[in-house]
């Protein structure tokens, strides 16, 4: 390739990345305010909580003054045949509820070191957050988003929803019971911890894999619950669903080491000690209780995150 072609290629790359970065938000220096939104967005008591979260974690909780483009920037896949995302401002009552949820159920269980380079700049608290595509005139397929983490500089959480999908009836229920609050916070925190682990912000401790056989096939049918190769008996807790509403058994092949470790974190934050004891009595399934405690103690003592506290049944 001659120098003329190299220069043309370099110019093309520069223009390409310049266009891509056009939508990217670069924060101003501390004290200079926000680029996309006025911040704080109000003078309510919860706005002060939002300011404190931004000062501690560098995340700006936004709850109003949305434009459609905020949900459909280039990195969300909109345009060129992509689906469109929609959401609306919160009322004051909804904003207070959502801020309390983010403060007490999410950020109360995080520390900066563990979430380094994981959290977004903006975290939208949105009413009726969904994407929609029209299957035929007058009939749109609406997909609800309880939690969205695919934006380049933003995530979204939806605790209040509008009309359900006219085709499927899918909707989002506002959490009311302690169990519903636990499921919602586990869904979000589980995603954050997974991203943190993938980035190397925390690692598998020495000794975790001791006594675990990762080669021999496991059994998973109820008829095998007392067999030495039953997956729980072997120390494999199962596979937690992304929504944290249930988990599935390990079938035949043992869970790989990295996933195995993360499943313990998810199980520990989803069920209290008493609940887990009721599911899998320690007198019979000793190894899985030993590993559960090992992981809980390690995360608490090393990273100051209390997984058992996340598992507690607490309300708003």
mmCIF file of C-alpha atoms in Angstrom:
data_model
loop_
_atom_site.group_PDB
_atom_site.id
_atom_site.type_symbol
_atom_site.label_atom_id
_atom_site.label_comp_id
_atom_site.label_asym_id
_atom_site.label_seq_id
_atom_site.Cartn_x
_atom_site.Cartn_y
_atom_site.Cartn_z
ATOM 1 C CA UNK A 1 0.000 0.000 0.000
ATOM 2 C CA UNK A 2 1.507 3.375 -1.053
ATOM 3 C CA UNK A 3 1.576 6.488 1.132
ATOM 4 C CA UNK A 4 -1.333 8.099 -0.717
ATOM 5 C CA UNK A 5 -3.608 5.174 0.056
ATOM 6 C CA UNK A 6 -2.417 5.078 3.668
ATOM 7 C CA UNK A 7 -3.271 8.760 4.117
ATOM 8 C CA UNK A 8 -6.717 8.242 2.567
ATOM 9 C CA UNK A 9 -7.353 5.279 4.855
ATOM 10 C CA UNK A 10 -6.225 7.245 7.925
ATOM 11 C CA UNK A 11 -8.535 10.118 6.978
ATOM 12 C CA UNK A 12 -11.443 7.689 6.537
ATOM 13 C CA UNK A 13 -10.862 6.102 9.960
ATOM 14 C CA UNK A 14 -10.640 9.531 11.597
ATOM 15 C CA UNK A 15 -13.944 10.641 10.047
ATOM 16 C CA UNK A 16 -15.600 7.335 10.902
ATOM 17 C CA UNK A 17 -14.675 7.490 14.573
ATOM 18 C CA UNK A 18 -15.459 11.184 14.697
ATOM 19 C CA UNK A 19 -18.995 10.424 13.530
ATOM 20 C CA UNK A 20 -19.351 7.580 15.993
ATOM 21 C CA UNK A 21 -18.201 9.711 18.904
ATOM 22 C CA UNK A 22 -20.656 12.445 18.013
ATOM 23 C CA UNK A 23 -23.278 10.875 20.304
ATOM 24 C CA UNK A 24 -20.849 9.930 23.032
ATOM 25 C CA UNK A 25 -21.221 12.004 26.169
ATOM 26 C CA UNK A 26 -18.057 13.302 27.777
ATOM 27 C CA UNK A 27 -18.542 14.482 31.368
ATOM 28 C CA UNK A 28 -17.444 17.964 32.277
ATOM 29 C CA UNK A 29 -14.992 18.696 35.022
ATOM 30 C CA UNK A 30 -16.377 18.464 38.586
ATOM 31 C CA UNK A 31 -18.497 21.477 39.425
ATOM 32 C CA UNK A 32 -19.234 22.370 35.796
ATOM 33 C CA UNK A 33 -22.551 20.521 35.638
ATOM 34 C CA UNK A 34 -23.905 17.942 33.208
ATOM 35 C CA UNK A 35 -23.827 17.749 29.455
ATOM 36 C CA UNK A 36 -27.158 16.165 28.579
ATOM 37 C CA UNK A 37 -29.316 16.984 31.610
ATOM 38 C CA UNK A 38 -29.628 19.656 34.232
ATOM 39 C CA UNK A 39 -28.372 18.085 37.445
ATOM 40 C CA UNK A 40 -29.738 17.749 40.022
ATOM 41 C CA UNK A 41 -33.138 17.699 38.371
ATOM 42 C CA UNK A 42 -35.025 19.086 41.340
ATOM 43 C CA UNK A 43 -34.846 20.306 44.897
ATOM 44 C CA UNK A 44 -36.640 17.433 46.584
ATOM 45 C CA UNK A 45 -35.218 15.315 49.382
ATOM 46 C CA UNK A 46 -34.550 12.464 46.986
ATOM 47 C CA UNK A 47 -32.554 14.755 44.715
ATOM 48 C CA UNK A 48 -30.005 15.081 47.500
ATOM 49 C CA UNK A 49 -29.791 11.285 47.663
ATOM 50 C CA UNK A 50 -29.156 11.288 43.913
ATOM 51 C CA UNK A 51 -26.389 13.882 44.317
ATOM 52 C CA UNK A 52 -24.734 11.789 47.035
ATOM 53 C CA UNK A 53 -24.827 8.699 44.788
ATOM 54 C CA UNK A 54 -23.232 10.682 41.959
ATOM 55 C CA UNK A 55 -20.477 11.935 44.274
ATOM 56 C CA UNK A 56 -19.711 8.449 45.553
ATOM 57 C CA UNK A 57 -20.078 6.357 42.395
ATOM 58 C CA UNK A 58 -19.964 8.810 39.481
ATOM 59 C CA UNK A 59 -23.445 7.698 38.349
ATOM 60 C CA UNK A 60 -26.165 10.244 37.591
ATOM 61 C CA UNK A 61 -29.694 8.998 38.271
ATOM 62 C CA UNK A 62 -32.056 10.686 35.813
ATOM 63 C CA UNK A 63 -35.843 10.616 36.137
ATOM 64 C CA UNK A 64 -37.256 13.282 33.806
ATOM 65 C CA UNK A 65 -36.739 15.519 30.756
ATOM 66 C CA UNK A 66 -36.295 12.542 28.440
ATOM 67 C CA UNK A 67 -36.331 12.845 24.686
ATOM 68 C CA UNK A 68 -36.940 9.894 22.377
ATOM 69 C CA UNK A 69 -33.377 10.191 21.140
ATOM 70 C CA UNK A 70 -32.082 9.453 24.637
ATOM 71 C CA UNK A 71 -33.303 5.881 24.273
ATOM 72 C CA UNK A 72 -32.410 5.529 20.600
ATOM 73 C CA UNK A 73 -28.850 6.685 20.181
ATOM 74 C CA UNK A 74 -26.628 4.876 17.705
ATOM 75 C CA UNK A 75 -25.435 2.227 20.157
ATOM 76 C CA UNK A 76 -28.955 0.982 21.046
ATOM 77 C CA UNK A 77 -29.392 -0.471 17.578
ATOM 78 C CA UNK A 78 -32.065 1.972 16.441
ATOM 79 C CA UNK A 79 -32.159 3.088 12.854
ATOM 80 C CA UNK A 80 -31.102 0.964 9.876
ATOM 81 C CA UNK A 81 -33.917 -1.499 10.649
ATOM 82 C CA UNK A 82 -33.288 -1.678 14.411
ATOM 83 C CA UNK A 83 -36.037 -1.650 17.039
ATOM 84 C CA UNK A 84 -36.997 1.581 18.755
ATOM 85 C CA UNK A 85 -36.922 2.130 22.517
ATOM 86 C CA UNK A 86 -39.389 4.242 24.443
ATOM 87 C CA UNK A 87 -39.815 5.610 27.959
ATOM 88 C CA UNK A 88 -41.364 8.508 29.835
ATOM 89 C CA UNK A 89 -40.611 10.811 32.752
ATOM 90 C CA UNK A 90 -41.498 9.746 36.270
ATOM 91 C CA UNK A 91 -43.955 11.631 38.432
ATOM 92 C CA UNK A 92 -42.586 13.022 41.683
ATOM 93 C CA UNK A 93 -44.087 10.101 43.598
ATOM 94 C CA UNK A 94 -42.564 7.573 41.206
ATOM 95 C CA UNK A 95 -39.213 9.379 41.273
ATOM 96 C CA UNK A 96 -39.088 9.248 45.061
ATOM 97 C CA UNK A 97 -39.967 5.530 45.080
ATOM 98 C CA UNK A 98 -37.409 4.716 42.368
ATOM 99 C CA UNK A 99 -34.665 6.739 44.054
ATOM 100 C CA UNK A 100 -35.280 4.968 47.352
ATOM 101 C CA UNK A 101 -35.060 1.648 45.544
ATOM 102 C CA UNK A 102 -31.766 2.550 43.874
ATOM 103 C CA UNK A 103 -30.331 3.939 47.105
ATOM 104 C CA UNK A 104 -31.429 1.203 49.518
ATOM 105 C CA UNK A 105 -31.509 -1.868 47.299
ATOM 106 C CA UNK A 106 -28.692 -1.248 44.821
ATOM 107 C CA UNK A 107 -26.043 1.283 45.827
ATOM 108 C CA UNK A 108 -26.215 0.325 49.514
ATOM 109 C CA UNK A 109 -24.692 -3.034 48.491
ATOM 110 C CA UNK A 110 -21.868 -1.729 46.296
ATOM 111 C CA UNK A 111 -18.420 -0.305 46.839
ATOM 112 C CA UNK A 112 -16.327 1.635 44.344
ATOM 113 C CA UNK A 113 -13.487 -0.863 44.069
ATOM 114 C CA UNK A 114 -15.745 -3.771 43.212
ATOM 115 C CA UNK A 115 -17.619 -1.860 40.483
ATOM 116 C CA UNK A 116 -14.664 0.010 39.011
ATOM 117 C CA UNK A 117 -15.300 0.804 35.310
ATOM 118 C CA UNK A 118 -18.574 -1.116 35.353
ATOM 119 C CA UNK A 119 -21.342 1.373 36.130
ATOM 120 C CA UNK A 120 -22.672 3.782 33.466
ATOM 121 C CA UNK A 121 -22.464 7.552 33.562
ATOM 122 C CA UNK A 122 -26.268 7.847 33.394
ATOM 123 C CA UNK A 123 -28.812 5.528 34.956
ATOM 124 C CA UNK A 124 -32.313 6.289 33.704
ATOM 125 C CA UNK A 125 -35.264 5.653 36.018
ATOM 126 C CA UNK A 126 -38.034 5.341 33.454
ATOM 127 C CA UNK A 127 -41.790 4.965 33.256
ATOM 128 C CA UNK A 128 -43.039 2.421 30.700
ATOM 129 C CA UNK A 129 -39.579 1.439 29.433
ATOM 130 C CA UNK A 130 -39.927 -0.803 26.379
ATOM 131 C CA UNK A 131 -38.971 -1.371 22.802
ATOM 132 C CA UNK A 132 -41.627 -1.703 20.159
ATOM 133 C CA UNK A 133 -41.883 -2.922 16.590
ATOM 134 C CA UNK A 134 -44.993 -2.816 14.426
ATOM 135 C CA UNK A 135 -45.866 -6.260 13.093
ATOM 136 C CA UNK A 136 -48.647 -4.849 10.952
ATOM 137 C CA UNK A 137 -50.466 -1.486 10.849
ATOM 138 C CA UNK A 138 -52.037 -0.647 14.184
ATOM 139 C CA UNK A 139 -50.581 -3.627 16.057
ATOM 140 C CA UNK A 140 -47.178 -3.234 17.761
ATOM 141 C CA UNK A 141 -45.231 -5.888 19.616
ATOM 142 C CA UNK A 142 -44.149 -4.302 22.910
ATOM 143 C CA UNK A 143 -41.226 -5.749 24.902
ATOM 144 C CA UNK A 144 -40.915 -4.557 28.499
ATOM 145 C CA UNK A 145 -37.508 -3.707 29.996
ATOM 146 C CA UNK A 146 -37.236 -4.041 33.775
ATOM 147 C CA UNK A 147 -33.501 -3.488 33.530
ATOM 148 C CA UNK A 148 -31.465 -2.385 30.511
ATOM 149 C CA UNK A 149 -27.653 -2.325 30.427
ATOM 150 C CA UNK A 150 -26.721 -2.145 26.757
ATOM 151 C CA UNK A 151 -26.334 1.617 26.350
ATOM 152 C CA UNK A 152 -22.833 2.932 25.816
ATOM 153 C CA UNK A 153 -23.126 5.524 28.579
ATOM 154 C CA UNK A 154 -26.493 4.673 30.146
ATOM 155 C CA UNK A 155 -28.508 1.929 31.791
ATOM 156 C CA UNK A 156 -32.216 1.941 32.531
ATOM 157 C CA UNK A 157 -34.489 0.618 35.245
ATOM 158 C CA UNK A 158 -38.275 0.502 35.138
ATOM 159 C CA UNK A 159 -40.354 0.092 38.299
ATOM 160 C CA UNK A 160 -43.564 1.584 36.876
ATOM 161 C CA UNK A 161 -45.122 0.416 33.638
ATOM 162 C CA UNK A 162 -47.849 1.501 31.257
ATOM 163 C CA UNK A 163 -50.179 -0.641 29.174
ATOM 164 C CA UNK A 164 -49.141 -4.270 28.674
ATOM 165 C CA UNK A 165 -48.228 -5.639 25.262
ATOM 166 C CA UNK A 166 -51.503 -6.014 23.308
ATOM 167 C CA UNK A 167 -50.332 -9.345 21.883
ATOM 168 C CA UNK A 168 -48.774 -11.082 24.889
ATOM 169 C CA UNK A 169 -50.090 -9.192 27.904
ATOM 170 C CA UNK A 170 -46.500 -8.768 29.166
ATOM 171 C CA UNK A 171 -46.048 -5.968 31.680
ATOM 172 C CA UNK A 172 -43.857 -4.946 34.625
ATOM 173 C CA UNK A 173 -45.255 -5.024 38.138
ATOM 174 C CA UNK A 174 -44.056 -2.461 40.687
ATOM 175 C CA UNK A 175 -42.463 -4.363 43.592
ATOM 176 C CA UNK A 176 -44.612 -4.373 46.713
ATOM 177 C CA UNK A 177 -43.701 -7.385 48.845
ATOM 178 C CA UNK A 178 -40.279 -8.062 50.406
ATOM 179 C CA UNK A 179 -39.888 -11.030 48.045
ATOM 180 C CA UNK A 180 -40.583 -8.849 44.996
ATOM 181 C CA UNK A 181 -38.049 -6.279 46.177
ATOM 182 C CA UNK A 182 -35.460 -9.018 46.686
ATOM 183 C CA UNK A 183 -35.943 -10.427 43.199
ATOM 184 C CA UNK A 184 -35.608 -6.987 41.598
ATOM 185 C CA UNK A 185 -32.433 -6.018 43.475
ATOM 186 C CA UNK A 186 -30.871 -9.446 42.871
ATOM 187 C CA UNK A 187 -31.549 -9.151 39.152
ATOM 188 C CA UNK A 188 -29.662 -5.853 38.966
ATOM 189 C CA UNK A 189 -26.905 -6.607 41.487
ATOM 190 C CA UNK A 190 -26.307 -10.029 39.960
ATOM 191 C CA UNK A 191 -25.709 -8.389 36.600
ATOM 192 C CA UNK A 192 -23.353 -5.816 38.136
ATOM 193 C CA UNK A 193 -21.345 -8.459 40.004
ATOM 194 C CA UNK A 194 -21.054 -10.571 36.861
ATOM 195 C CA UNK A 195 -19.714 -7.606 34.885
ATOM 196 C CA UNK A 196 -17.308 -6.792 37.725
ATOM 197 C CA UNK A 197 -16.040 -10.350 37.811
ATOM 198 C CA UNK A 198 -15.616 -10.420 34.029
ATOM 199 C CA UNK A 199 -13.521 -7.230 34.271
ATOM 200 C CA UNK A 200 -11.304 -8.762 36.950
ATOM 201 C CA UNK A 201 -12.449 -6.448 39.759
ATOM 202 C CA UNK A 202 -12.643 -9.511 41.995
ATOM 203 C CA UNK A 203 -11.259 -13.009 41.574
ATOM 204 C CA UNK A 204 -11.846 -16.594 42.646
ATOM 205 C CA UNK A 205 -10.120 -17.179 45.985
ATOM 206 C CA UNK A 206 -7.544 -19.875 46.559
ATOM 207 C CA UNK A 207 -9.208 -22.947 48.005
ATOM 208 C CA UNK A 208 -12.614 -22.470 46.386
ATOM 209 C CA UNK A 209 -12.190 -25.439 44.044
ATOM 210 C CA UNK A 210 -10.775 -27.744 46.716
ATOM 211 C CA UNK A 211 -12.816 -30.945 46.980
ATOM 212 C CA UNK A 212 -14.752 -30.258 43.753
ATOM 213 C CA UNK A 213 -14.705 -32.796 40.906
ATOM 214 C CA UNK A 214 -15.056 -30.914 37.607
ATOM 215 C CA UNK A 215 -14.640 -33.982 35.377
ATOM 216 C CA UNK A 216 -17.082 -36.709 36.392
ATOM 217 C CA UNK A 217 -20.642 -36.432 35.066
ATOM 218 C CA UNK A 218 -23.244 -35.262 37.563
ATOM 219 C CA UNK A 219 -26.749 -36.603 38.113
ATOM 220 C CA UNK A 220 -29.696 -34.224 38.190
ATOM 221 C CA UNK A 221 -32.971 -36.144 38.415
ATOM 222 C CA UNK A 222 -35.009 -36.115 41.619
ATOM 223 C CA UNK A 223 -34.618 -39.871 41.879
ATOM 224 C CA UNK A 224 -30.842 -39.318 42.307
ATOM 225 C CA UNK A 225 -31.040 -36.736 45.115
ATOM 226 C CA UNK A 226 -29.190 -38.992 47.570
ATOM 227 C CA UNK A 227 -26.613 -40.279 45.109
ATOM 228 C CA UNK A 228 -23.022 -39.117 45.672
ATOM 229 C CA UNK A 229 -22.934 -37.765 42.118
ATOM 230 C CA UNK A 230 -26.120 -35.730 42.392
ATOM 231 C CA UNK A 231 -25.164 -32.173 41.390
ATOM 232 C CA UNK A 232 -26.045 -30.631 44.778
ATOM 233 C CA UNK A 233 -24.224 -33.424 46.596
ATOM 234 C CA UNK A 234 -21.160 -32.637 44.450
ATOM 235 C CA UNK A 235 -21.253 -28.947 45.392
ATOM 236 C CA UNK A 236 -22.872 -27.432 42.288
ATOM 237 C CA UNK A 237 -25.723 -25.087 43.291
ATOM 238 C CA UNK A 238 -27.516 -24.982 39.929
ATOM 239 C CA UNK A 239 -27.900 -22.236 37.316
ATOM 240 C CA UNK A 240 -29.710 -19.077 38.413
ATOM 241 C CA UNK A 241 -32.091 -17.518 35.904
ATOM 242 C CA UNK A 242 -31.289 -13.949 34.746
ATOM 243 C CA UNK A 243 -34.445 -12.721 36.494
ATOM 244 C CA UNK A 244 -33.444 -14.454 39.760
ATOM 245 C CA UNK A 245 -36.916 -15.951 40.036
ATOM 246 C CA UNK A 246 -35.736 -19.566 39.895
ATOM 247 C CA UNK A 247 -32.774 -21.771 39.027
ATOM 248 C CA UNK A 248 -32.281 -24.913 36.954
ATOM 249 C CA UNK A 249 -30.276 -28.044 37.785
ATOM 250 C CA UNK A 250 -26.836 -28.835 36.439
ATOM 251 C CA UNK A 251 -27.305 -31.526 33.814
ATOM 252 C CA UNK A 252 -24.511 -34.041 33.258
ATOM 253 C CA UNK A 253 -21.529 -31.727 32.710
ATOM 254 C CA UNK A 254 -20.220 -30.001 35.864
ATOM 255 C CA UNK A 255 -20.422 -26.212 35.857
ATOM 256 C CA UNK A 256 -17.113 -24.646 34.667
ATOM 257 C CA UNK A 257 -15.029 -23.049 37.418
ATOM 258 C CA UNK A 258 -15.717 -19.359 36.680
ATOM 259 C CA UNK A 259 -19.456 -19.896 36.329
ATOM 260 C CA UNK A 260 -19.469 -22.216 39.344
ATOM 261 C CA UNK A 261 -18.033 -19.465 41.541
ATOM 262 C CA UNK A 262 -20.496 -16.864 40.267
ATOM 263 C CA UNK A 263 -23.445 -19.196 40.809
ATOM 264 C CA UNK A 264 -22.519 -19.339 44.481
ATOM 265 C CA UNK A 265 -22.601 -15.548 44.651
ATOM 266 C CA UNK A 266 -26.036 -15.550 43.007
ATOM 267 C CA UNK A 267 -27.399 -18.293 45.253
ATOM 268 C CA UNK A 268 -26.033 -16.550 48.373
ATOM 269 C CA UNK A 269 -27.690 -13.245 47.499
ATOM 270 C CA UNK A 270 -30.970 -14.889 46.478
ATOM 271 C CA UNK A 271 -31.650 -17.139 49.490
ATOM 272 C CA UNK A 272 -31.076 -16.653 53.196
ATOM 273 C CA UNK A 273 -29.232 -19.296 55.178
ATOM 274 C CA UNK A 274 -32.510 -20.581 56.615
ATOM 275 C CA UNK A 275 -34.145 -20.770 53.182
ATOM 276 C CA UNK A 276 -31.191 -22.615 51.716
ATOM 277 C CA UNK A 277 -31.124 -25.005 54.662
ATOM 278 C CA UNK A 278 -34.761 -25.809 54.040
ATOM 279 C CA UNK A 279 -34.095 -26.452 50.348
ATOM 280 C CA UNK A 280 -30.948 -28.522 50.837
ATOM 281 C CA UNK A 281 -30.418 -29.690 54.459
ATOM 282 C CA UNK A 282 -26.779 -29.360 55.462
ATOM 283 C CA UNK A 283 -26.878 -32.725 57.215
ATOM 284 C CA UNK A 284 -27.258 -34.330 53.781
ATOM 285 C CA UNK A 285 -25.648 -31.776 51.443
ATOM 286 C CA UNK A 286 -22.663 -30.704 53.511
ATOM 287 C CA UNK A 287 -20.291 -29.597 50.738
ATOM 288 C CA UNK A 288 -22.624 -27.059 49.168
ATOM 289 C CA UNK A 289 -23.166 -25.334 52.533
ATOM 290 C CA UNK A 290 -19.429 -25.238 53.189
ATOM 291 C CA UNK A 291 -18.764 -23.606 49.800
ATOM 292 C CA UNK A 292 -21.653 -21.174 50.251
ATOM 293 C CA UNK A 293 -20.206 -19.953 53.554
ATOM 294 C CA UNK A 294 -16.699 -19.877 52.040
ATOM 295 C CA UNK A 295 -17.854 -17.539 49.243
ATOM 296 C CA UNK A 296 -19.950 -15.321 51.547
ATOM 297 C CA UNK A 297 -17.062 -14.868 53.993
ATOM 298 C CA UNK A 298 -14.562 -14.212 51.216
ATOM 299 C CA UNK A 299 -16.656 -11.539 49.486
ATOM 300 C CA UNK A 300 -17.523 -9.850 52.782
ATOM 301 C CA UNK A 301 -14.011 -9.845 54.244
ATOM 302 C CA UNK A 302 -12.184 -8.977 51.020
ATOM 303 C CA UNK A 303 -14.589 -6.667 49.185
ATOM 304 C CA UNK A 304 -16.909 -5.456 51.985
ATOM 305 C CA UNK A 305 -20.036 -6.740 50.226
ATOM 306 C CA UNK A 306 -22.493 -8.646 52.410
ATOM 307 C CA UNK A 307 -24.292 -11.184 50.208
ATOM 308 C CA UNK A 308 -26.441 -12.375 53.111
ATOM 309 C CA UNK A 309 -27.745 -8.858 53.634
ATOM 310 C CA UNK A 310 -28.823 -8.735 49.996
ATOM 311 C CA UNK A 311 -30.777 -11.948 50.581
ATOM 312 C CA UNK A 312 -32.766 -10.527 53.497
ATOM 313 C CA UNK A 313 -36.480 -10.016 52.968
ATOM 314 C CA UNK A 314 -36.884 -6.253 53.269
ATOM 315 C CA UNK A 315 -39.476 -3.953 51.735
ATOM 316 C CA UNK A 316 -39.368 -0.450 50.345
#
